[in-house]
Short mmCIF file of C-alpha atoms in Angstrom, two decimals:
data_model
loop_
_atom_site.label_atom_id
_atom_site.label_comp_id
_atom_site.label_asym_id
_atom_site.label_seq_id
_atom_site.Cartn_x
_atom_site.Cartn_y
_atom_site.Cartn_z
CA MET A 219 33.72 0.25 15.86
CA THR A 220 33.55 2.69 18.77
CA GLN A 221 33.28 1.19 22.24
CA ARG A 222 30.30 3.05 23.66
CA ILE A 223 29.42 0.54 26.36
CA SER A 224 32.04 0.15 29.10
CA LYS A 225 33.37 -3.26 30.16
CA TYR A 226 31.62 -2.92 33.51
CA GLN A 227 28.29 -2.04 31.83
CA ARG A 228 28.72 -4.98 29.47
CA PHE A 229 29.47 -7.28 32.41
CA LYS A 230 26.22 -6.19 34.06
CA MET A 231 24.28 -6.61 30.79
CA MET A 232 25.47 -10.17 30.26
CA ASN A 233 25.86 -11.54 33.81
CA PRO A 234 23.19 -14.29 34.16
CA ILE A 235 22.69 -13.75 37.90
CA ILE A 236 22.20 -9.99 37.63
CA GLN A 237 20.10 -10.49 34.53
CA PHE A 238 17.89 -13.07 36.25
CA PHE A 239 16.80 -10.44 38.77
CA LYS A 240 16.51 -7.90 35.95
CA PHE A 241 14.26 -10.38 34.12
CA ILE A 242 11.89 -10.56 37.10
CA TYR A 243 11.96 -6.77 37.50
CA LEU A 244 11.34 -6.13 33.79
CA SER A 245 8.53 -8.70 33.60
CA LEU A 246 6.69 -6.98 36.43
CA LYS A 247 7.39 -3.48 35.14
CA ILE A 248 6.27 -4.32 31.60
CA MET A 249 3.14 -6.00 32.97
CA ILE A 250 2.33 -2.81 34.89
CA VAL A 251 2.79 -0.65 31.77
CA VAL A 252 0.85 -2.75 29.29
CA ALA A 253 -1.72 -4.51 31.45
CA SER A 254 -2.63 -1.67 33.76
CA GLY A 255 -5.57 -0.70 31.64
CA HIS A 256 -6.39 1.42 28.65
CA GLY A 257 -9.20 3.70 27.68
CA GLY A 258 -10.36 6.59 25.58
CA THR A 259 -8.90 10.06 25.31
CA ARG A 260 -11.93 12.13 24.41
CA VAL A 261 -13.78 12.04 27.73
CA GLU A 262 -12.08 12.44 31.07
CA LYS A 263 -12.38 9.44 33.37
CA LYS A 264 -14.85 9.95 36.20
CA MET B 53 -28.61 -16.08 17.72
CA SER B 54 -25.86 -13.91 16.24
CA LYS B 55 -23.21 -14.63 13.69
CA ILE B 56 -19.86 -12.90 14.03
CA LEU B 57 -17.63 -12.98 10.96
CA ILE B 58 -13.92 -12.33 11.41
CA LEU B 59 -11.72 -11.60 8.42
CA GLY B 60 -8.12 -12.58 9.10
CA ALA B 61 -6.47 -15.00 11.53
CA GLY B 62 -3.40 -13.03 12.54
CA ILE B 63 -2.86 -11.73 16.05
CA SER B 64 -5.92 -9.46 15.93
CA GLY B 65 -8.37 -11.83 14.22
CA HIS B 66 -7.33 -14.83 16.29
CA VAL B 67 -7.55 -12.91 19.60
CA ALA B 68 -11.07 -11.70 18.70
CA ALA B 69 -12.20 -15.19 17.63
CA SER B 70 -10.86 -16.91 20.74
CA HIS B 71 -12.43 -14.41 23.19
CA LEU B 72 -15.77 -14.40 21.36
CA ARG B 73 -15.90 -18.19 21.37
CA ARG B 74 -14.98 -18.41 25.03
CA LYS B 75 -17.53 -15.85 26.22
CA LEU B 76 -20.47 -16.51 23.91
CA SER B 77 -22.73 -19.56 24.16
CA LYS B 78 -22.71 -22.09 21.32
CA GLU B 79 -25.99 -20.75 19.89
CA HIS B 80 -23.93 -17.85 18.54
CA GLU B 81 -21.74 -18.55 15.55
CA VAL B 82 -18.11 -17.36 15.25
CA VAL B 83 -16.62 -17.75 11.77
CA VAL B 84 -13.06 -16.93 10.71
CA VAL B 85 -12.22 -16.34 7.04
CA SER B 86 -8.52 -16.28 6.24
CA PRO B 87 -6.47 -17.22 3.17
CA ASN B 88 -3.74 -18.53 5.51
CA SER B 89 -3.83 -22.10 6.81
CA ASN B 90 -1.47 -21.37 9.72
CA TYR B 91 -1.33 -19.05 12.69
CA GLN B 92 2.14 -17.50 12.92
CA TRP B 93 3.76 -15.67 15.82
CA ILE B 94 5.27 -12.93 13.69
CA PRO B 95 7.69 -11.41 16.29
CA SER B 96 9.79 -14.60 16.16
CA ASN B 97 10.28 -14.36 12.38
CA ILE B 98 13.51 -12.52 13.23
CA TRP B 99 14.99 -15.72 14.65
CA VAL B 100 13.85 -17.75 11.63
CA GLY B 101 15.66 -15.20 9.46
CA ILE B 102 18.98 -15.93 11.20
CA GLY B 103 18.50 -19.70 11.26
CA ARG B 104 18.15 -19.97 15.05
CA MET B 105 14.52 -21.13 14.91
CA LYS B 106 12.66 -23.30 12.41
CA SER B 107 9.52 -21.81 10.93
CA LYS B 108 7.50 -24.78 12.28
CA GLU B 109 8.35 -23.56 15.80
CA ILE B 110 6.49 -20.28 15.27
CA LEU B 111 3.32 -21.56 13.60
CA PHE B 112 0.54 -24.09 13.91
CA PRO B 113 -2.39 -25.08 11.65
CA LEU B 114 -5.64 -23.25 12.33
CA ALA B 115 -8.21 -25.79 11.06
CA PRO B 116 -7.79 -28.48 13.80
CA LEU B 117 -7.83 -25.88 16.61
CA TYR B 118 -10.91 -24.11 15.27
CA LYS B 119 -12.71 -27.44 14.76
CA LYS B 120 -11.96 -28.47 18.34
CA LYS B 121 -13.07 -25.12 19.78
CA GLY B 122 -16.23 -24.77 17.70
CA ILE B 123 -15.03 -21.83 15.61
CA GLY B 124 -16.07 -21.92 11.95
CA TYR B 125 -13.16 -21.59 9.53
CA LYS B 126 -13.08 -20.99 5.79
CA GLN B 127 -9.73 -20.80 4.02
CA ALA B 128 -10.73 -18.03 1.68
CA LYS B 129 -9.92 -14.40 0.89
CA ALA B 130 -12.35 -11.52 1.18
CA ILE B 131 -13.05 -9.77 -2.12
CA SER B 132 -15.81 -7.21 -1.55
CA PHE B 133 -18.12 -5.96 1.17
CA PHE B 134 -21.92 -5.71 0.99
CA PRO B 135 -22.87 -4.18 4.36
CA GLU B 136 -26.56 -3.85 3.34
CA GLY B 137 -26.79 -7.16 1.48
CA ASP B 138 -27.97 -6.97 -2.11
CA LYS B 139 -31.16 -7.43 -4.16
CA ASN B 140 -31.19 -11.18 -3.48
CA GLU B 141 -29.61 -11.34 -0.03
CA SER B 142 -31.22 -9.38 2.79
CA LYS B 143 -28.38 -9.86 5.29
CA PRO B 144 -25.03 -8.07 5.08
CA TYR B 145 -22.28 -10.22 3.68
CA VAL B 146 -18.69 -10.39 2.50
CA LEU B 147 -18.05 -11.91 -0.90
CA SER B 148 -15.15 -14.32 -0.43
CA GLU B 149 -13.21 -16.70 -2.65
CA TYR B 150 -11.81 -20.03 -1.49
CA VAL B 151 -8.06 -20.35 -2.05
CA THR B 152 -7.52 -24.09 -1.61
CA GLY B 153 -9.12 -27.54 -1.82
CA ASP B 154 -12.14 -28.64 -3.86
CA LYS B 155 -13.75 -25.23 -3.56
CA LYS B 156 -10.67 -23.33 -4.83
CA GLY B 157 -11.78 -20.37 -6.95
CA GLN B 158 -15.40 -20.74 -5.81
CA GLN B 159 -17.03 -17.59 -4.43
CA GLU B 160 -19.42 -17.47 -1.48
CA LYS B 161 -21.55 -14.77 0.14
CA ILE B 162 -20.69 -15.12 3.83
CA THR B 163 -23.38 -13.34 5.84
CA TYR B 164 -22.95 -11.81 9.27
CA ASP B 165 -24.58 -9.88 12.09
CA TYR B 166 -21.25 -8.42 13.23
CA LEU B 167 -18.12 -8.10 11.13
CA ILE B 168 -14.57 -7.78 12.46
CA ASN B 169 -12.15 -6.78 9.74
CA ALA B 170 -8.74 -7.95 10.96
CA THR B 171 -7.10 -8.31 7.58
CA GLY B 172 -3.93 -6.47 8.60
CA PRO B 173 -1.77 -4.82 5.97
CA LYS B 174 -0.97 -5.76 2.40
CA LEU B 175 2.81 -6.07 2.06
CA ASN B 176 3.12 -3.64 -0.81
CA PHE B 177 6.41 -4.78 -2.35
CA GLU B 178 5.14 -3.50 -5.75
CA ALA B 179 5.43 0.08 -4.49
CA THR B 180 9.23 -0.17 -4.82
CA GLU B 181 10.46 -1.23 -8.25
CA GLY B 182 12.56 -4.39 -8.03
CA LEU B 183 11.85 -5.03 -4.32
CA ILE B 184 10.87 -8.70 -4.53
CA PRO B 185 11.69 -11.04 -1.61
CA GLY B 186 14.35 -13.52 -2.72
CA GLU B 187 15.28 -11.56 -5.87
CA ASN B 188 17.96 -8.92 -6.50
CA LYS B 189 19.67 -10.14 -3.31
CA THR B 190 16.85 -8.56 -1.24
CA TYR B 191 14.94 -10.42 1.43
CA SER B 192 12.14 -9.83 3.90
CA VAL B 193 11.23 -11.21 7.34
CA CYS B 194 7.57 -10.16 7.16
CA THR B 195 6.28 -13.76 6.91
CA TYR B 196 7.78 -17.07 8.00
CA GLY B 197 8.25 -18.03 4.34
CA HIS B 198 10.15 -14.81 3.67
CA ALA B 199 12.23 -15.34 6.82
CA ASP B 200 13.16 -18.87 5.67
CA HIS B 201 14.38 -17.40 2.35
CA ALA B 202 16.30 -14.68 4.21
CA TRP B 203 18.15 -17.31 6.24
CA GLN B 204 19.05 -19.27 3.08
CA GLY B 205 20.47 -16.07 1.59
CA LEU B 206 22.35 -15.16 4.75
CA LYS B 207 23.71 -18.69 5.17
CA ALA B 208 25.11 -18.65 1.63
CA LEU B 209 26.66 -15.24 2.28
CA ILE B 210 28.32 -16.44 5.51
CA SER B 211 29.82 -19.37 3.57
CA GLU B 212 31.29 -16.92 1.04
CA MET B 213 32.66 -14.75 3.85
CA LYS B 214 34.40 -17.78 5.35
CA THR B 215 36.29 -18.14 2.08
CA GLY B 216 37.56 -14.56 2.43
CA LYS B 217 34.94 -12.51 0.58
CA LYS B 218 34.24 -9.05 1.98
CA VAL B 219 30.56 -8.09 1.83
CA LYS B 220 28.17 -5.23 2.42
CA ILE B 221 24.85 -5.84 4.21
CA LEU B 222 22.00 -3.34 3.99
CA ILE B 223 19.05 -3.58 6.38
CA GLY B 224 16.17 -1.15 6.96
CA THR B 225 13.18 0.22 5.09
CA GLY B 226 12.50 -0.37 1.40
CA HIS B 227 10.14 2.52 0.74
CA SER B 228 9.89 6.21 1.64
CA SER B 229 6.79 5.56 3.79
CA SER B 230 7.55 2.11 5.22
CA THR B 231 6.85 1.40 8.86
CA CYS B 232 7.94 -1.45 11.16
CA GLN B 233 11.47 -0.08 11.67
CA GLY B 234 11.49 -2.12 14.89
CA ALA B 235 11.59 -5.42 12.98
CA ALA B 236 14.48 -4.20 10.83
CA PHE B 237 16.25 -2.92 13.97
CA GLU B 238 15.97 -6.38 15.53
CA TYR B 239 17.15 -8.08 12.38
CA ILE B 240 20.25 -5.92 11.91
CA LEU B 241 21.38 -6.56 15.51
CA ASN B 242 20.72 -10.30 15.20
CA VAL B 243 22.58 -10.51 11.89
CA GLU B 244 25.52 -8.64 13.42
CA GLN B 245 25.65 -11.04 16.37
CA GLU B 246 25.38 -14.10 14.09
CA LEU B 247 28.33 -12.85 12.02
CA ARG B 248 30.36 -12.60 15.22
CA ARG B 249 29.27 -16.11 16.21
CA HIS B 250 30.46 -17.40 12.83
CA LYS B 251 33.70 -15.40 13.29
CA VAL B 252 33.23 -13.43 10.06
CA ARG B 253 32.16 -10.07 11.49
CA GLU B 254 35.26 -8.26 10.22
CA MET B 255 34.41 -9.35 6.66
CA ALA B 256 31.14 -7.37 6.63
CA GLU B 257 30.20 -3.72 6.43
CA ILE B 258 26.72 -3.43 7.95
CA ILE B 259 24.55 -0.45 7.07
CA TRP B 260 21.16 0.69 8.43
CA ILE B 261 19.07 2.52 5.82
CA SER B 262 15.84 4.13 6.93
CA ASN B 263 13.20 6.72 6.13
CA GLU B 264 13.46 8.01 9.72
CA HIS B 265 14.97 11.48 10.03
CA LYS B 266 16.73 10.39 13.24
CA LEU B 267 17.76 7.04 14.66
CA GLY B 268 15.24 5.64 17.13
CA ASP B 269 12.24 7.42 15.60
CA PHE B 270 10.53 4.04 14.93
CA GLY B 271 7.57 5.86 13.34
CA MET B 272 6.62 7.10 16.81
CA ASP B 273 8.40 10.45 16.69
CA GLY B 274 11.13 8.97 18.86
CA MET B 275 10.79 9.09 22.63
CA LEU B 276 12.33 10.38 25.77
CA LEU B 277 12.96 7.39 28.00
CA SER B 278 14.34 6.38 31.36
CA TYR B 279 17.52 4.36 30.97
CA GLY B 280 18.94 3.24 34.31
CA SER B 281 19.37 6.38 36.34
CA MET B 282 19.49 8.59 33.24
CA THR B 283 16.93 10.07 30.88
CA LEU B 284 17.88 9.52 27.25
CA LYS B 285 16.38 10.31 23.89
CA SER B 286 15.73 7.16 21.86
CA TYR B 287 18.14 8.30 19.13
CA GLU B 288 20.93 8.50 21.71
CA MET B 289 20.21 4.95 22.84
CA VAL B 290 20.10 3.51 19.29
CA GLU B 291 23.19 5.50 18.29
CA MET B 292 25.04 4.04 21.29
CA ILE B 293 24.06 0.49 20.27
CA PHE B 294 24.91 0.98 16.58
CA GLU B 295 28.29 2.56 17.32
CA ASP B 296 29.09 -0.18 19.81
CA ARG B 297 28.23 -2.82 17.19
CA GLY B 298 30.05 -1.01 14.35
CA ILE B 299 26.86 -0.44 12.33
CA LYS B 300 26.77 2.58 10.00
CA TRP B 301 23.56 4.39 9.12
CA ILE B 302 21.85 6.31 6.31
CA LEU B 303 18.80 8.32 7.42
CA GLY B 304 16.02 10.19 5.65
CA ALA B 305 16.31 7.73 2.77
CA GLY B 306 13.32 6.89 0.59
CA VAL B 307 14.31 3.75 -1.30
CA ASN B 308 12.58 3.90 -4.69
CA LYS B 309 14.23 1.26 -6.88
CA ILE B 310 16.15 -1.97 -6.41
CA GLU B 311 18.48 -3.51 -8.96
CA ASP B 312 20.63 -6.59 -8.44
CA GLY B 313 22.80 -5.48 -5.51
CA ILE B 314 22.00 -1.75 -5.88
CA ALA B 315 19.48 0.25 -3.85
CA HIS B 316 18.45 3.60 -5.32
CA TYR B 317 17.16 6.19 -2.89
CA GLU B 318 16.32 9.85 -2.52
CA ASN B 319 17.25 11.66 0.66
CA LEU B 320 15.63 14.60 2.47
CA GLU B 321 18.13 16.95 0.79
CA GLY B 322 16.62 15.91 -2.53
CA ALA B 323 19.74 14.10 -3.70
CA TYR B 324 19.36 10.84 -5.65
CA LYS B 325 21.89 8.29 -4.44
CA THR B 326 22.70 4.59 -4.62
CA GLU B 327 24.06 2.05 -2.18
CA THR B 328 25.49 -1.28 -3.25
CA TYR B 329 25.04 -4.44 -1.21
CA ASP B 330 25.54 -8.21 -1.21
CA PHE B 331 22.56 -8.94 1.05
CA ALA B 332 19.63 -6.69 1.93
CA MET B 333 16.56 -7.03 4.15
CA LEU B 334 14.23 -4.15 3.44
CA ILE B 335 10.74 -3.72 4.93
CA PRO B 336 8.20 -2.81 2.20
CA ALA B 337 5.45 -0.21 2.40
CA PHE B 338 2.20 -1.39 3.98
CA SER B 339 -1.13 -0.62 2.34
CA GLY B 340 -4.80 -1.56 2.48
CA HIS B 341 -6.09 -4.52 0.48
CA ASP B 342 -7.97 -2.50 -2.17
CA PHE B 343 -11.32 -3.94 -1.08
CA LYS B 344 -14.49 -2.62 -2.70
CA ALA B 345 -17.84 -2.07 -0.98
CA PHE B 346 -21.33 -1.88 -2.46
CA ASP B 347 -24.76 -0.91 -1.14
CA LYS B 348 -28.04 -2.80 -1.57
CA ASN B 349 -28.41 -1.48 -5.13
CA GLU B 350 -24.82 -2.53 -5.83
CA ASP B 351 -23.64 1.08 -6.13
CA ASP B 352 -20.02 1.61 -5.09
CA ILE B 353 -19.77 2.84 -1.48
CA THR B 354 -16.09 2.05 -0.96
CA GLU B 355 -15.40 5.56 0.40
CA LYS B 356 -17.81 4.88 3.32
CA LEU B 357 -15.76 1.89 4.45
CA PHE B 358 -12.22 2.43 3.28
CA LYS B 359 -9.58 5.10 3.18
CA GLY B 360 -6.83 2.69 2.16
CA PHE B 361 -7.45 0.85 5.42
CA MET B 362 -10.91 0.72 7.05
CA ILE B 363 -12.57 3.89 8.32
CA VAL B 364 -13.34 3.80 12.05
CA ASP B 365 -14.20 6.29 14.82
CA ALA B 366 -11.16 8.51 14.21
CA ASP B 367 -11.06 12.18 13.24
CA TYR B 368 -9.88 12.07 9.63
CA SER B 369 -10.31 15.77 8.87
CA PRO B 370 -7.11 17.00 7.21
CA LYS B 371 -5.21 19.46 9.39
CA PRO B 372 -1.64 20.68 9.79
CA TYR B 373 0.80 18.78 12.01
CA GLU B 374 0.60 21.45 14.74
CA GLU B 375 -3.14 20.79 15.15
CA TRP B 376 -2.90 17.02 15.45
CA SER B 377 -4.31 15.74 18.71
CA VAL B 378 -4.22 12.45 20.54
CA LYS B 379 -8.02 12.71 20.53
CA ASP B 380 -8.01 12.14 16.75
CA TRP B 381 -7.19 8.47 17.35
CA PRO B 382 -10.01 5.89 17.47
CA GLU B 383 -11.34 4.41 20.68
CA THR B 384 -13.78 1.66 19.67
CA TYR B 385 -12.69 0.83 16.08
CA GLN B 386 -16.30 0.94 14.92
CA ASN B 387 -17.16 2.08 11.41
CA PRO B 388 -19.28 5.26 11.72
CA THR B 389 -21.63 4.33 8.85
CA TYR B 390 -22.19 0.64 9.58
CA GLN B 391 -22.15 0.15 13.32
CA ASN B 392 -21.88 -3.62 13.17
CA ILE B 393 -18.48 -3.37 11.45
CA PHE B 394 -15.21 -3.03 13.38
CA ALA B 395 -11.54 -2.89 12.36
CA PRO B 396 -9.02 -3.49 15.17
CA GLY B 397 -5.29 -4.16 14.86
CA ILE B 398 -3.62 -2.95 11.70
CA ALA B 399 -6.80 -2.97 9.60
CA PHE B 400 -8.03 0.50 10.65
CA ALA B 401 -7.02 3.68 8.85
CA PRO B 402 -4.90 5.84 11.18
CA PRO B 403 -6.01 9.49 11.28
CA HIS B 404 -2.48 10.68 10.63
CA ALA B 405 1.15 9.71 11.10
CA ILE B 406 2.75 9.86 14.56
CA SER B 407 6.15 11.10 13.40
CA LYS B 408 6.26 14.61 11.99
CA PRO B 409 5.83 14.27 8.20
CA ARG B 410 8.86 15.29 6.18
CA LYS B 411 9.34 15.90 2.48
CA SER B 412 12.48 15.95 0.40
CA LYS B 413 13.41 19.13 -1.46
CA ASN B 414 11.78 17.48 -4.50
CA GLY B 415 8.48 17.10 -2.63
CA THR B 416 8.74 13.35 -2.01
CA VAL B 417 7.27 12.34 1.34
CA ILE B 418 10.06 10.54 3.24
CA SER B 419 8.59 9.72 6.60
CA PRO B 420 7.64 6.58 8.50
CA ALA B 421 4.00 5.52 8.66
CA PRO B 422 2.62 4.83 12.15
CA PRO B 423 3.60 1.42 13.52
CA ARG B 424 0.91 -0.86 14.96
CA THR B 425 2.49 -3.89 16.50
CA GLY B 426 1.22 -7.12 18.03
CA MET B 427 0.46 -5.85 21.50
CA PRO B 428 -1.98 -3.05 20.54
CA SER B 429 -3.42 -5.36 17.84
CA GLY B 430 -4.32 -7.90 20.53
CA ILE B 431 -5.67 -5.28 22.95
CA THR B 432 -7.85 -3.56 20.34
CA ALA B 433 -9.16 -6.93 19.08
CA LYS B 434 -10.14 -7.96 22.60
CA LEU B 435 -11.97 -4.71 23.31
CA VAL B 436 -13.89 -5.00 20.03
CA ALA B 437 -14.83 -8.59 20.95
CA ASP B 438 -15.91 -7.45 24.44
CA ASN B 439 -18.13 -4.70 23.00
CA ILE B 440 -19.79 -7.17 20.62
CA ILE B 441 -20.29 -9.67 23.47
CA ASP B 442 -21.88 -6.97 25.69
CA THR B 443 -24.10 -5.84 22.82
CA ILE B 444 -25.30 -9.37 22.11
CA LYS B 445 -25.90 -10.17 25.78
CA SER B 446 -27.66 -6.91 26.64
CA GLY B 447 -29.60 -6.62 23.39
CA LYS B 448 -28.57 -2.96 22.93
CA GLU B 449 -25.44 -1.38 21.54
CA SER B 450 -22.64 -1.23 24.10
CA LEU B 451 -19.31 0.49 23.48
CA SER B 452 -18.05 0.68 27.05
CA HIS B 453 -14.69 -0.91 26.22
CA LYS B 454 -12.34 1.70 24.78
CA GLY B 455 -8.68 1.67 23.91
CA SER B 456 -7.12 4.59 22.11
CA LEU B 457 -3.45 4.24 21.20
CA GLY B 458 -3.19 7.58 23.01
CA ASN B 459 -4.20 5.92 26.28
CA MET B 460 -2.45 2.58 26.00
CA GLY B 461 1.05 1.36 26.75
CA ALA B 462 3.09 -0.96 24.61
CA ALA B 463 6.25 -2.96 25.05
CA CYS B 464 8.75 -3.55 22.29
CA ILE B 465 11.13 -6.33 23.27
CA ALA B 466 13.61 -6.11 20.44
CA SER B 467 15.94 -9.04 20.14
CA ALA B 468 19.55 -7.93 19.78
CA GLY B 469 21.03 -11.39 19.47
CA TYR B 470 20.00 -15.00 20.07
CA GLY B 471 21.48 -17.31 22.72
CA PHE B 472 20.53 -18.39 26.23
CA THR B 473 23.73 -16.98 27.74
CA GLN B 474 25.07 -14.89 24.85
CA GLY B 475 21.81 -13.35 23.67
CA SER B 476 20.70 -9.78 24.21
CA GLY B 477 17.58 -7.70 23.93
CA VAL B 478 16.56 -4.08 23.93
CA SER B 479 13.44 -3.78 26.06
CA ILE B 480 11.52 -0.57 25.42
CA THR B 481 8.12 0.34 26.78
CA THR B 482 6.23 3.42 25.79
CA TYR B 483 3.20 5.03 27.39
CA PRO B 484 1.18 6.17 25.61
CA ILE B 485 1.91 4.85 22.12
CA VAL B 486 0.63 8.03 20.46
CA PRO B 487 2.18 10.95 22.35
CA ASP B 488 -0.21 13.05 24.41
CA TYR B 489 1.35 16.52 24.43
CA GLU B 490 -1.44 17.93 26.60
CA LYS B 491 -0.93 15.47 29.45
CA TYR B 492 2.84 15.18 29.18
CA PRO B 493 4.01 18.47 27.63
CA ASN B 494 7.55 18.41 29.03
CA THR B 495 8.48 14.81 28.26
CA GLN B 496 7.73 14.65 24.53
CA GLY B 497 4.14 13.50 25.11
CA ARG B 498 4.99 10.41 27.13
CA LYS B 499 5.17 9.47 30.78
CA LEU B 500 8.71 8.99 32.03
CA GLY B 501 9.09 5.88 34.14
CA LYS B 502 6.45 4.09 32.09
CA THR B 503 8.55 4.90 29.00
CA PHE B 504 11.86 3.21 29.59
CA GLY B 505 14.63 1.24 27.93
CA GLU B 506 16.92 -1.57 29.07
CA ILE B 507 19.64 -3.50 27.26
CA GLY B 508 20.90 -6.94 28.22
CA LEU B 509 20.49 -10.68 28.41
CA ALA B 510 17.20 -10.36 30.34
CA GLY B 511 15.67 -8.80 27.22
CA HIS B 512 16.44 -11.94 25.23
CA TRP B 513 14.89 -14.14 27.91
CA LEU B 514 11.82 -11.89 27.96
CA LYS B 515 11.33 -12.18 24.20
CA LEU B 516 11.79 -15.94 24.42
CA ALA B 517 9.29 -16.13 27.31
CA LEU B 518 6.78 -14.08 25.30
CA HIS B 519 7.28 -16.42 22.32
CA TYR B 520 6.29 -19.49 24.34
CA ALA B 521 3.56 -17.72 26.34
CA PHE B 522 1.79 -16.28 23.30
CA ILE B 523 1.96 -19.49 21.28
CA TYR B 524 0.47 -21.28 24.32
CA LYS B 525 -2.24 -18.64 24.47
CA ALA B 526 -2.93 -18.79 20.73
CA LYS B 527 -3.31 -22.57 20.95
CA MET B 528 -6.02 -21.91 23.55
CA ARG B 529 -4.45 -24.28 26.05
CA PRO B 530 -5.87 -24.42 29.63
CA PHE B 531 -6.28 -20.97 31.25
CA TRP B 532 -4.98 -19.24 28.12
CA TRP B 533 -7.16 -16.21 28.85
CA LEU B 534 -5.13 -15.41 31.98
CA ILE B 535 -2.24 -14.27 29.78
CA PRO B 536 -2.85 -10.60 28.93
CA GLU B 537 -2.78 -9.45 25.30
#
């Protein structure tokens, strides 16, 4: 097993307080990516 | 009055049925035909497969919900399509066979004005000799029943490990053209975490086996993504996770035969190899359902409707990889011959793969098929339903709702371990799903910023939140339609 993720990175990944804010941030960001609309590719949008 | 027939009650079929019922008045009939009695939230099968969720937590029976909401429901399987009717029936219909109850085995011509084929894929275990869920120490997590079996197998293995037995676990794809690497990726990380939780991790060698030529391909040709303040390639991210978890990998492997505890595979170099194991979870190939179609004179017209999966408004003309375009991908999921037939979700035939096709030196195609997960299945089903609703309400064909996978984002929240404080998830979004090399030529066909990855506890919470939100939505509880697909 090779440690590729540092102890500090792991602390940030698993700290519930940091991750709570990350949860809010990710929820909004994912919502923007997937719910911000979709369309065709063959005709340019007017 | 119009009658809309929906084949299948998975994510795609159920989304279409619920939106049609909500937006159309009761004079219009919505009928669902599915051989399954339950709706299942497939993304949570992973947690059933590690024993952290019961299968009853990810499913609910369809019949009571459909009765309450005024959606017709027949527990039957489609057999053949008659889009022009026949000599005795003037309306188009689907010949279906009941699979349970008093009518079991009885066939019925179910007529329609509009047909939504949302039958999803056939899990083609037969394509790999010996790959049978629950036999030869191989398992699957493709259905809740399979996931239950997988947990029984894993639980027994953990018990053996606690007595000092060293084991080898093989997880990945079970065929040279399998897709759904994401599900296997989630399962391998969850299994690894569960072994640590049971304090037997050091007793297991865990191996990823896949038809991808590089880690992180996921059947989407990999991706360039934002990760914190860096820009990473997806293979670098997956490699980092696997190395950190002590997971080994075998790539470019087309598994072609399974014996008890032995997986036979061919690699891209053309070498025939074997890998032994004590427990394996291998995703099978997906295929169409081998439906037949007939015209009014009962002549076979299957090639007008099916190309494995259903033919829709895609460009299927064969061309070399270099000439593939994002514009080849369908936008409305309408069959070009019969314009009252649609195939959203996984039921449509993709025009080509997304990952560059690769062959072994022996000529065997070893390359992932394009993945089509829950999120695009829901989005495409809703746009098909909206086009049908507009057409019925306006009295003329309307196809204003479009959604090509080349102009649509998707999120893959991959569980990397279960637990409210100890869990983890790999959150990846990609925009667009099918790379658009004309719009984004310098970033591997995708938009940086909208294509990003994150690892951590928040990912687990997100997947858990999606589990509860989408089951709430599927149960059509108050204001369910406010939750996006």
